[in-house]
Amino acid sequence: MDGAVTRKPETAPPTAPSNRTRRLVLVMLGLVSMFNYIDRTVLSILQEPIKRELGLSDAQLGMLTGLAFALFYATLSLPIARLADRLNRRNIVTASLAVWSGMTALTGLATGFATLVAFRIGVALGEAGSVPASHSMIADYYPPEKRVTALALWGLALPAGIMLGYASGGWIAATLGWRTAFAVIGGAGLILAPFMLLLVKEPMRGAFNKPQQAAERIPLGAAIATLWRLRTYRYMLAGTTLHAFAQYAIMNWTAPFYMRVHHMPLSEVAGWLALMNGIGGGIGIYLGGWLSDRMARSDPAARVWVSAVAMFVMVPAALVQFLVPSPGLSLAFGFVATMLMFFYYGPIVGVPQSLVAPRMRALTSAVTLLVFNLFGLGLGPAVTGFISDRLAAGGGMHDTSLRYALAVVLVFSLVGALSIAWASRFYRSEIRES
């Protein structure tokens, strides 16, 4: 008919996943992440028996738990994340789980520092692919107003993994030896891998974004330039990276601290740290995400500044933990410090996901991990071990050197809190989604 306007048929909007499906995916990705942290933590709790058997120094232990792992974990996460922004993310997560679990199991065969480094690099190769792909999947399963809370719930895998790593690693090592602990824990992770393929489906990319945003492909150079221009992201990343320097130092050296300074046996330390990190860390991660989303209803910038407030309060609590002579008082303040230390987790994952396009999400997480882990995980434990060695050798402190080394690194969290507070000034103007 003349004058008639021909309309293109409208594409039906995609059916949103059910709450049941969302919960299942969140649980499965959480289990994968939990094994990620179990495999990292087991080396931390077993440092003292490994040190005695293989004759390692504190500096070498710091390299093993820090730089040797972080260097490969952080740098490889970037190219794998670029694949995750294009390919099936579920398959990438599953393959990553299988690789790092196998390498953890093989760690029990280590004969010295060199072989330990080789196996830790293998673990890093596997773990590099999991986190950015998981972040991107969750962002496509949950809308923006629920995303930080969802990512905080997923983040509960961190304290759960630390708790199980301390408890299971300490118990198995005390009963059957540290080598068996690595074999058992790595084998358990391998069993989980096929269930990921059976139970989890790849979500539609950019499900909660406008079609043009979801389809947007951004070259690597342009993506990095975009991240640099986002002042919220830039200052928030700087702040959490500084905080991570202290956090990873504390997480890696707290077990040796209680064994050397307070003369606790390995089994007792494992139990207390499992509770401190599992319960305290879990409360902190959940409250950090929940408070951020709750307070953002009246002030969107709360998604950022809640983390800064928690860090400001954490520093004095941690100072008391490391400097008081009473082990009971130290553990009590350690619980409070650990809870506050993890407040930032949901916001640093969720806030950047709402600042960038869907096809930049895995890359954004990878860039965060690259900076965060190279400086925080890579240098925090290593520098703390170096300071401890110097204090023991030159200051005559011997077993108490860790007390002061850990107290010194807390200054990084204080500076980090200032940077995050500054980042909150720019969030309202830079958020991409309403």
Short mmCIF file of C-alpha atoms in Angstrom, two decimals:
data_model
loop_
_atom_site.label_atom_id
_atom_site.label_comp_id
_atom_site.label_asym_id
_atom_site.label_seq_id
_atom_site.Cartn_x
_atom_site.Cartn_y
_atom_site.Cartn_z
CA MET A 1 0.00 0.00 0.00
CA ASP A 2 1.26 3.45 -0.96
CA GLY A 3 2.53 5.48 1.98
CA ALA A 4 2.63 2.51 4.28
CA VAL A 5 5.59 2.34 6.59
CA THR A 6 7.34 -1.00 6.68
CA ARG A 7 8.35 -1.92 10.24
CA LYS A 8 11.05 -4.37 11.11
CA PRO A 9 9.77 -7.10 13.38
CA GLU A 10 10.76 -6.41 16.96
CA THR A 11 12.98 -8.91 18.66
CA ALA A 12 11.37 -10.30 21.77
CA PRO A 13 13.26 -9.40 24.88
CA PRO A 14 15.22 -12.28 26.37
CA THR A 15 13.61 -14.17 29.20
CA ALA A 16 15.28 -13.22 32.46
CA PRO A 17 16.79 -16.16 34.33
CA SER A 18 14.71 -17.36 37.27
CA ASN A 19 15.79 -16.63 40.81
CA ARG A 20 16.42 -20.36 41.22
CA THR A 21 18.79 -20.37 38.24
CA ARG A 22 20.57 -17.27 39.51
CA ARG A 23 21.05 -18.83 42.93
CA LEU A 24 22.37 -22.08 41.44
CA VAL A 25 24.89 -20.24 39.28
CA LEU A 26 25.98 -18.06 42.20
CA VAL A 27 26.48 -21.15 44.38
CA MET A 28 28.47 -23.01 41.72
CA LEU A 29 30.69 -20.03 40.93
CA GLY A 30 31.09 -19.53 44.67
CA LEU A 31 32.26 -23.13 45.12
CA VAL A 32 34.81 -22.68 42.35
CA SER A 33 36.06 -19.49 43.98
CA MET A 34 36.13 -21.21 47.38
CA PHE A 35 38.55 -23.83 46.05
CA ASN A 36 40.61 -20.97 44.63
CA TYR A 37 41.14 -19.63 48.15
CA ILE A 38 41.48 -23.05 49.80
CA ASP A 39 44.38 -23.81 47.47
CA ARG A 40 46.03 -20.47 48.26
CA THR A 41 45.50 -20.68 52.01
CA VAL A 42 46.78 -24.21 52.49
CA LEU A 43 50.32 -23.05 51.64
CA SER A 44 50.07 -20.24 54.20
CA ILE A 45 49.04 -22.52 57.08
CA LEU A 46 51.70 -25.08 56.17
CA GLN A 47 54.60 -22.62 55.98
CA GLU A 48 56.23 -23.70 59.24
CA PRO A 49 56.43 -27.47 58.52
CA ILE A 50 57.50 -26.75 54.92
CA LYS A 51 60.15 -24.33 56.18
CA ARG A 52 61.54 -26.90 58.61
CA GLU A 53 61.62 -29.78 56.13
CA LEU A 54 62.96 -27.88 53.12
CA GLY A 55 65.13 -25.33 54.98
CA LEU A 56 63.53 -22.14 53.62
CA SER A 57 63.91 -18.55 54.86
CA ASP A 58 61.10 -16.07 55.58
CA ALA A 59 62.02 -14.18 52.43
CA GLN A 60 61.63 -17.37 50.35
CA LEU A 61 58.29 -18.13 51.99
CA GLY A 62 57.17 -14.59 51.22
CA MET A 63 58.15 -15.10 47.58
CA LEU A 64 56.21 -18.38 47.42
CA THR A 65 53.02 -17.02 48.96
CA GLY A 66 53.38 -13.68 47.18
CA LEU A 67 55.43 -12.68 44.16
CA ALA A 68 56.02 -16.11 42.55
CA PHE A 69 52.26 -16.62 42.46
CA ALA A 70 51.09 -13.07 41.85
CA LEU A 71 53.41 -12.31 38.93
CA PHE A 72 51.90 -15.03 36.74
CA TYR A 73 48.39 -14.87 38.18
CA ALA A 74 48.06 -11.16 37.53
CA THR A 75 49.69 -10.92 34.10
CA LEU A 76 47.95 -13.97 32.63
CA SER A 77 44.53 -12.84 33.82
CA LEU A 78 44.58 -10.04 31.22
CA PRO A 79 44.82 -12.14 28.00
CA ILE A 80 42.45 -14.78 29.41
CA ALA A 81 39.96 -12.05 30.30
CA ARG A 82 40.04 -10.81 26.69
CA LEU A 83 39.03 -14.33 25.67
CA ALA A 84 36.28 -14.30 28.32
CA ASP A 85 34.87 -11.12 26.79
CA ARG A 86 34.43 -13.06 23.52
CA LEU A 87 34.12 -16.79 24.27
CA ASN A 88 32.12 -19.06 26.57
CA ARG A 89 32.92 -17.97 30.13
CA ARG A 90 31.54 -21.10 31.78
CA ASN A 91 34.06 -23.27 29.91
CA ILE A 92 36.94 -20.94 30.82
CA VAL A 93 36.05 -21.12 34.52
CA THR A 94 35.82 -24.93 34.38
CA ALA A 95 39.16 -25.39 32.61
CA SER A 96 40.82 -22.99 35.05
CA LEU A 97 39.52 -24.98 38.04
CA ALA A 98 40.87 -28.24 36.63
CA VAL A 99 44.34 -26.79 35.98
CA TRP A 100 44.90 -25.14 39.38
CA SER A 101 43.49 -28.11 41.32
CA GLY A 102 45.82 -30.50 39.51
CA MET A 103 48.83 -28.30 40.22
CA THR A 104 47.85 -28.01 43.89
CA ALA A 105 47.77 -31.80 44.16
CA LEU A 106 51.24 -32.01 42.60
CA THR A 107 52.65 -29.51 45.14
CA GLY A 108 52.92 -32.40 47.60
CA LEU A 109 55.76 -33.77 45.45
CA ALA A 110 57.97 -30.66 45.90
CA THR A 111 61.61 -31.31 46.86
CA GLY A 112 62.82 -27.74 47.42
CA PHE A 113 62.27 -24.05 46.74
CA ALA A 114 62.58 -24.36 42.94
CA THR A 115 59.96 -27.10 42.62
CA LEU A 116 57.62 -25.26 44.98
CA VAL A 117 57.91 -22.17 42.79
CA ALA A 118 57.18 -24.24 39.67
CA PHE A 119 54.04 -25.75 41.14
CA ARG A 120 52.83 -22.38 42.45
CA ILE A 121 53.27 -20.92 38.97
CA GLY A 122 51.09 -23.77 37.71
CA VAL A 123 48.42 -22.91 40.26
CA ALA A 124 48.62 -19.27 39.16
CA LEU A 125 48.19 -20.28 35.50
CA GLY A 126 44.91 -21.96 36.37
CA GLU A 127 43.51 -19.38 38.77
CA ALA A 128 44.21 -16.50 36.34
CA GLY A 129 41.19 -17.43 34.21
CA SER A 130 38.52 -17.90 36.84
CA VAL A 131 37.81 -14.58 38.56
CA PRO A 132 37.31 -12.15 35.61
CA ALA A 133 35.04 -14.63 33.82
CA SER A 134 33.03 -15.21 37.02
CA HIS A 135 32.60 -11.47 37.60
CA SER A 136 31.36 -11.01 34.04
CA MET A 137 28.88 -13.91 34.31
CA ILE A 138 27.40 -12.63 37.57
CA ALA A 139 27.02 -9.14 36.07
CA ASP A 140 24.90 -10.72 33.31
CA TYR A 141 22.77 -12.73 35.73
CA TYR A 142 22.00 -9.85 38.14
CA PRO A 143 20.68 -6.32 37.41
CA PRO A 144 22.70 -3.27 38.53
CA GLU A 145 20.67 -2.61 41.70
CA LYS A 146 21.39 -6.14 43.00
CA ARG A 147 24.86 -6.62 41.56
CA VAL A 148 27.10 -5.47 44.43
CA THR A 149 25.15 -7.61 46.89
CA ALA A 150 25.32 -10.62 44.54
CA LEU A 151 29.05 -10.16 44.07
CA ALA A 152 29.49 -9.78 47.83
CA LEU A 153 27.60 -13.06 48.35
CA TRP A 154 29.86 -14.67 45.75
CA GLY A 155 32.77 -13.12 47.61
CA LEU A 156 31.83 -15.09 50.73
CA ALA A 157 33.76 -17.87 49.01
CA LEU A 158 36.91 -16.01 50.05
CA PRO A 159 36.47 -16.34 53.84
CA ALA A 160 34.88 -19.77 53.43
CA GLY A 161 37.87 -20.90 51.38
CA ILE A 162 40.32 -19.41 53.85
CA MET A 163 38.48 -21.07 56.75
CA LEU A 164 38.45 -24.47 55.08
CA GLY A 165 42.03 -24.05 53.92
CA TYR A 166 43.23 -23.34 57.45
CA ALA A 167 41.07 -26.03 59.06
CA SER A 168 41.54 -28.84 56.54
CA GLY A 169 45.15 -28.05 55.74
CA GLY A 170 46.11 -27.82 59.40
CA TRP A 171 44.21 -30.99 60.36
CA ILE A 172 45.42 -33.12 57.44
CA ALA A 173 49.01 -31.92 57.89
CA ALA A 174 48.96 -32.62 61.63
CA THR A 175 47.54 -36.10 60.98
CA LEU A 176 49.06 -37.24 57.69
CA GLY A 177 51.71 -34.65 56.78
CA TRP A 178 51.79 -31.51 54.66
CA ARG A 179 52.35 -33.39 51.39
CA THR A 180 49.13 -35.37 51.80
CA ALA A 181 47.24 -32.15 52.56
CA PHE A 182 48.09 -30.76 49.11
CA ALA A 183 47.12 -34.02 47.37
CA VAL A 184 43.73 -34.29 49.11
CA ILE A 185 42.72 -30.64 48.64
CA GLY A 186 43.80 -30.53 44.99
CA GLY A 187 41.93 -33.75 44.26
CA ALA A 188 38.72 -32.36 45.76
CA GLY A 189 38.84 -29.43 43.36
CA LEU A 190 39.16 -31.75 40.38
CA ILE A 191 35.94 -33.50 41.39
CA LEU A 192 34.01 -30.21 41.18
CA ALA A 193 35.00 -29.41 37.57
CA PRO A 194 32.52 -31.67 35.68
CA PHE A 195 29.59 -30.37 37.77
CA MET A 196 30.26 -26.88 36.40
CA LEU A 197 29.66 -28.16 32.89
CA LEU A 198 26.50 -30.02 33.91
CA LEU A 199 24.79 -27.38 36.04
CA VAL A 200 25.85 -23.93 34.78
CA LYS A 201 24.79 -22.27 31.52
CA GLU A 202 26.47 -19.34 29.81
CA PRO A 203 24.28 -16.19 30.27
CA MET A 204 23.37 -13.74 27.53
CA ARG A 205 26.07 -11.10 27.42
CA GLY A 206 24.92 -7.60 28.37
CA ALA A 207 21.49 -8.85 29.46
CA PHE A 208 20.75 -5.69 31.48
CA ASN A 209 22.27 -3.19 29.05
CA LYS A 210 20.96 -1.40 26.00
CA PRO A 211 21.48 -3.47 22.81
CA GLN A 212 24.13 -1.10 21.44
CA GLN A 213 26.07 -1.32 24.72
CA ALA A 214 25.85 -5.11 24.82
CA ALA A 215 27.19 -5.39 21.27
CA GLU A 216 29.92 -2.81 21.74
CA ARG A 217 33.41 -4.17 21.00
CA ILE A 218 36.26 -2.09 22.34
CA PRO A 219 39.92 -2.50 21.32
CA LEU A 220 42.37 -3.19 24.13
CA GLY A 221 44.10 0.19 23.94
CA ALA A 222 40.80 2.07 23.95
CA ALA A 223 39.55 -0.04 26.86
CA ILE A 224 42.62 0.73 28.98
CA ALA A 225 42.31 4.42 28.12
CA THR A 226 38.64 4.32 29.17
CA LEU A 227 39.53 2.81 32.54
CA TRP A 228 42.21 5.43 33.12
CA ARG A 229 39.74 8.25 32.44
CA LEU A 230 37.32 6.88 35.05
CA ARG A 231 38.46 8.70 38.18
CA THR A 232 36.23 6.56 40.41
CA TYR A 233 37.95 3.43 39.14
CA ARG A 234 41.44 4.94 39.15
CA TYR A 235 41.42 6.13 42.76
CA MET A 236 39.41 3.18 44.03
CA LEU A 237 41.87 0.76 42.46
CA ALA A 238 44.81 2.67 43.92
CA GLY A 239 43.23 2.58 47.38
CA THR A 240 42.33 -1.09 47.37
CA THR A 241 45.74 -2.00 45.97
CA LEU A 242 47.45 -0.20 48.85
CA HIS A 243 45.09 -1.92 51.28
CA ALA A 244 45.82 -5.27 49.61
CA PHE A 245 49.53 -4.83 50.39
CA ALA A 246 48.67 -4.96 54.10
CA GLN A 247 45.84 -7.47 53.71
CA TYR A 248 47.88 -10.14 51.95
CA ALA A 249 50.79 -9.59 54.32
CA ILE A 250 48.43 -10.21 57.24
CA MET A 251 46.73 -13.20 55.61
CA ASN A 252 50.03 -14.89 54.77
CA TRP A 253 51.91 -14.17 57.99
CA THR A 254 49.27 -14.37 60.76
CA ALA A 255 49.71 -18.13 61.23
CA PRO A 256 53.51 -17.91 61.70
CA PHE A 257 52.93 -14.84 63.90
CA TYR A 258 50.82 -16.76 66.42
CA MET A 259 53.10 -19.78 66.31
CA ARG A 260 56.28 -17.77 66.90
CA VAL A 261 55.15 -14.83 69.06
CA HIS A 262 52.42 -16.53 71.12
CA HIS A 263 53.84 -20.07 70.86
CA MET A 264 50.58 -21.68 69.72
CA PRO A 265 50.70 -25.16 68.14
CA LEU A 266 49.76 -25.53 64.46
CA SER A 267 46.42 -27.24 65.14
CA GLU A 268 45.31 -24.48 67.54
CA VAL A 269 46.37 -21.69 65.17
CA ALA A 270 44.53 -23.39 62.30
CA GLY A 271 41.32 -23.53 64.32
CA TRP A 272 41.43 -19.90 65.49
CA LEU A 273 42.34 -18.52 62.07
CA ALA A 274 39.63 -20.60 60.42
CA LEU A 275 37.07 -18.91 62.69
CA MET A 276 38.67 -15.46 62.37
CA ASN A 277 38.76 -15.49 58.59
CA GLY A 278 35.73 -17.66 57.92
CA ILE A 279 33.27 -15.99 60.28
CA GLY A 280 34.87 -12.54 60.62
CA GLY A 281 35.80 -12.27 56.95
CA GLY A 282 32.39 -13.57 55.87
CA ILE A 283 30.57 -11.01 58.00
CA GLY A 284 32.81 -8.27 56.61
CA ILE A 285 32.28 -9.18 52.96
CA TYR A 286 28.52 -9.51 53.33
CA LEU A 287 28.13 -6.31 55.38
CA GLY A 288 30.37 -4.40 52.98
CA GLY A 289 28.21 -5.34 50.00
CA TRP A 290 24.87 -5.04 51.81
CA LEU A 291 25.66 -1.68 53.41
CA SER A 292 26.98 -0.34 50.11
CA ASP A 293 23.77 -1.17 48.24
CA ARG A 294 21.54 -0.17 51.17
CA MET A 295 23.14 3.23 51.75
CA ALA A 296 23.39 3.86 48.00
CA ARG A 297 19.60 4.32 47.95
CA SER A 298 20.10 7.77 49.44
CA ASP A 299 23.72 8.38 48.39
CA PRO A 300 25.02 6.43 45.35
CA ALA A 301 28.60 7.26 46.36
CA ALA A 302 28.15 5.05 49.44
CA ARG A 303 29.01 2.09 47.18
CA VAL A 304 32.53 3.51 47.28
CA TRP A 305 33.07 5.32 50.60
CA VAL A 306 31.76 2.53 52.86
CA SER A 307 35.04 0.68 52.17
CA ALA A 308 37.12 3.71 53.17
CA VAL A 309 35.39 4.04 56.54
CA ALA A 310 35.97 0.35 57.29
CA MET A 311 39.69 0.65 56.51
CA PHE A 312 40.11 3.68 58.77
CA VAL A 313 38.69 1.68 61.69
CA MET A 314 40.58 -1.51 60.80
CA VAL A 315 44.07 -0.04 61.24
CA PRO A 316 43.96 0.62 65.02
CA ALA A 317 42.23 -2.73 65.62
CA ALA A 318 44.99 -4.57 63.74
CA LEU A 319 47.70 -2.64 65.61
CA VAL A 320 46.27 -3.91 68.89
CA GLN A 321 46.12 -7.44 67.45
CA PHE A 322 49.84 -7.53 66.68
CA LEU A 323 51.23 -5.54 69.60
CA VAL A 324 49.35 -6.72 72.71
CA PRO A 325 51.08 -9.44 74.79
CA SER A 326 47.85 -11.35 75.53
CA PRO A 327 47.02 -14.02 72.90
CA GLY A 328 43.31 -13.92 73.83
CA LEU A 329 43.08 -10.16 73.38
CA SER A 330 45.08 -10.41 70.17
CA LEU A 331 42.65 -12.95 68.72
CA ALA A 332 39.63 -10.85 69.74
CA PHE A 333 40.95 -7.71 68.04
CA GLY A 334 42.09 -9.85 65.13
CA PHE A 335 38.49 -10.93 64.58
CA VAL A 336 37.34 -7.30 64.42
CA ALA A 337 40.24 -6.27 62.18
CA THR A 338 39.61 -9.18 59.79
CA MET A 339 35.91 -8.32 59.53
CA LEU A 340 36.70 -4.71 58.61
CA MET A 341 39.56 -5.72 56.32
CA PHE A 342 37.15 -7.48 53.93
CA PHE A 343 34.48 -4.75 53.67
CA TYR A 344 35.91 -3.53 50.36
CA TYR A 345 35.45 -6.83 48.50
CA GLY A 346 31.93 -6.41 47.07
CA PRO A 347 32.39 -2.74 46.11
CA ILE A 348 35.74 -3.17 44.31
CA VAL A 349 34.20 -5.95 42.24
CA GLY A 350 30.72 -4.49 41.74
CA VAL A 351 31.39 -0.77 41.25
CA PRO A 352 33.66 -1.14 38.18
CA GLN A 353 31.12 -3.51 36.55
CA SER A 354 28.64 -0.60 36.57
CA LEU A 355 31.15 1.87 35.11
CA VAL A 356 32.02 0.00 31.89
CA ALA A 357 30.38 -1.62 28.86
CA PRO A 358 29.46 -5.35 29.02
CA ARG A 359 32.31 -6.40 26.71
CA MET A 360 34.80 -4.65 28.99
CA ARG A 361 33.70 -6.35 32.19
CA ALA A 362 36.04 -9.34 32.26
CA LEU A 363 38.89 -7.10 31.08
CA THR A 364 38.13 -4.58 33.84
CA SER A 365 38.28 -7.33 36.46
CA ALA A 366 41.53 -8.57 34.95
CA VAL A 367 43.12 -5.10 35.06
CA THR A 368 41.98 -4.81 38.68
CA LEU A 369 43.54 -8.18 39.47
CA LEU A 370 46.73 -7.29 37.60
CA VAL A 371 47.41 -4.13 39.62
CA PHE A 372 45.86 -5.41 42.85
CA ASN A 373 47.81 -8.67 42.90
CA LEU A 374 51.16 -7.54 41.51
CA PHE A 375 51.53 -4.88 44.19
CA GLY A 376 49.33 -6.29 46.96
CA LEU A 377 49.75 -10.05 46.81
CA GLY A 378 53.11 -9.90 45.03
CA LEU A 379 54.89 -7.46 47.31
CA GLY A 380 52.96 -7.48 50.60
CA PRO A 381 54.03 -10.93 51.90
CA ALA A 382 57.51 -10.67 50.38
CA VAL A 383 58.30 -7.23 51.82
CA THR A 384 56.93 -8.28 55.21
CA GLY A 385 59.14 -11.38 55.18
CA PHE A 386 62.15 -9.25 54.21
CA ILE A 387 61.44 -6.79 57.05
CA SER A 388 61.06 -9.69 59.48
CA ASP A 389 64.39 -11.20 58.41
CA ARG A 390 66.17 -7.84 58.80
CA LEU A 391 64.66 -7.19 62.24
CA ALA A 392 65.60 -10.68 63.40
CA ALA A 393 69.16 -10.42 62.09
CA GLY A 394 69.98 -6.77 62.81
CA GLY A 395 67.59 -5.94 65.64
CA GLY A 396 68.00 -9.12 67.62
CA MET A 397 64.23 -9.65 67.75
CA HIS A 398 64.26 -13.25 66.51
CA ASP A 399 60.73 -14.70 66.92
CA THR A 400 59.11 -11.32 67.68
CA SER A 401 60.27 -9.69 64.43
CA LEU A 402 56.98 -10.56 62.68
CA ARG A 403 55.04 -8.53 65.26
CA TYR A 404 56.67 -5.27 64.17
CA ALA A 405 56.89 -6.14 60.48
CA LEU A 406 53.11 -6.63 60.37
CA ALA A 407 52.50 -3.42 62.32
CA VAL A 408 54.58 -1.42 59.84
CA VAL A 409 52.65 -2.51 56.73
CA LEU A 410 49.34 -1.26 58.14
CA VAL A 411 50.26 2.25 56.99
CA PHE A 412 49.39 1.11 53.45
CA SER A 413 45.76 0.51 54.47
CA LEU A 414 45.57 3.98 55.97
CA VAL A 415 46.74 5.66 52.75
CA GLY A 416 44.45 3.35 50.76
CA ALA A 417 41.42 4.52 52.73
CA LEU A 418 42.19 8.13 51.82
CA SER A 419 42.36 7.25 48.12
CA ILE A 420 39.01 5.41 48.20
CA ALA A 421 37.34 8.28 50.03
CA TRP A 422 38.57 10.59 47.24
CA ALA A 423 37.22 8.19 44.58
CA SER A 424 33.70 8.46 45.99
CA ARG A 425 33.56 12.11 44.84
CA PHE A 426 33.32 11.05 41.17
CA TYR A 427 31.00 8.02 41.23
CA ARG A 428 27.69 9.78 40.56
CA SER A 429 28.92 11.43 37.38
CA GLU A 430 30.62 8.32 35.97
CA ILE A 431 28.15 5.49 36.60
CA ARG A 432 27.09 3.98 33.29
CA GLU A 433 23.86 2.32 34.38
CA SER A 434 20.94 3.66 36.38
#
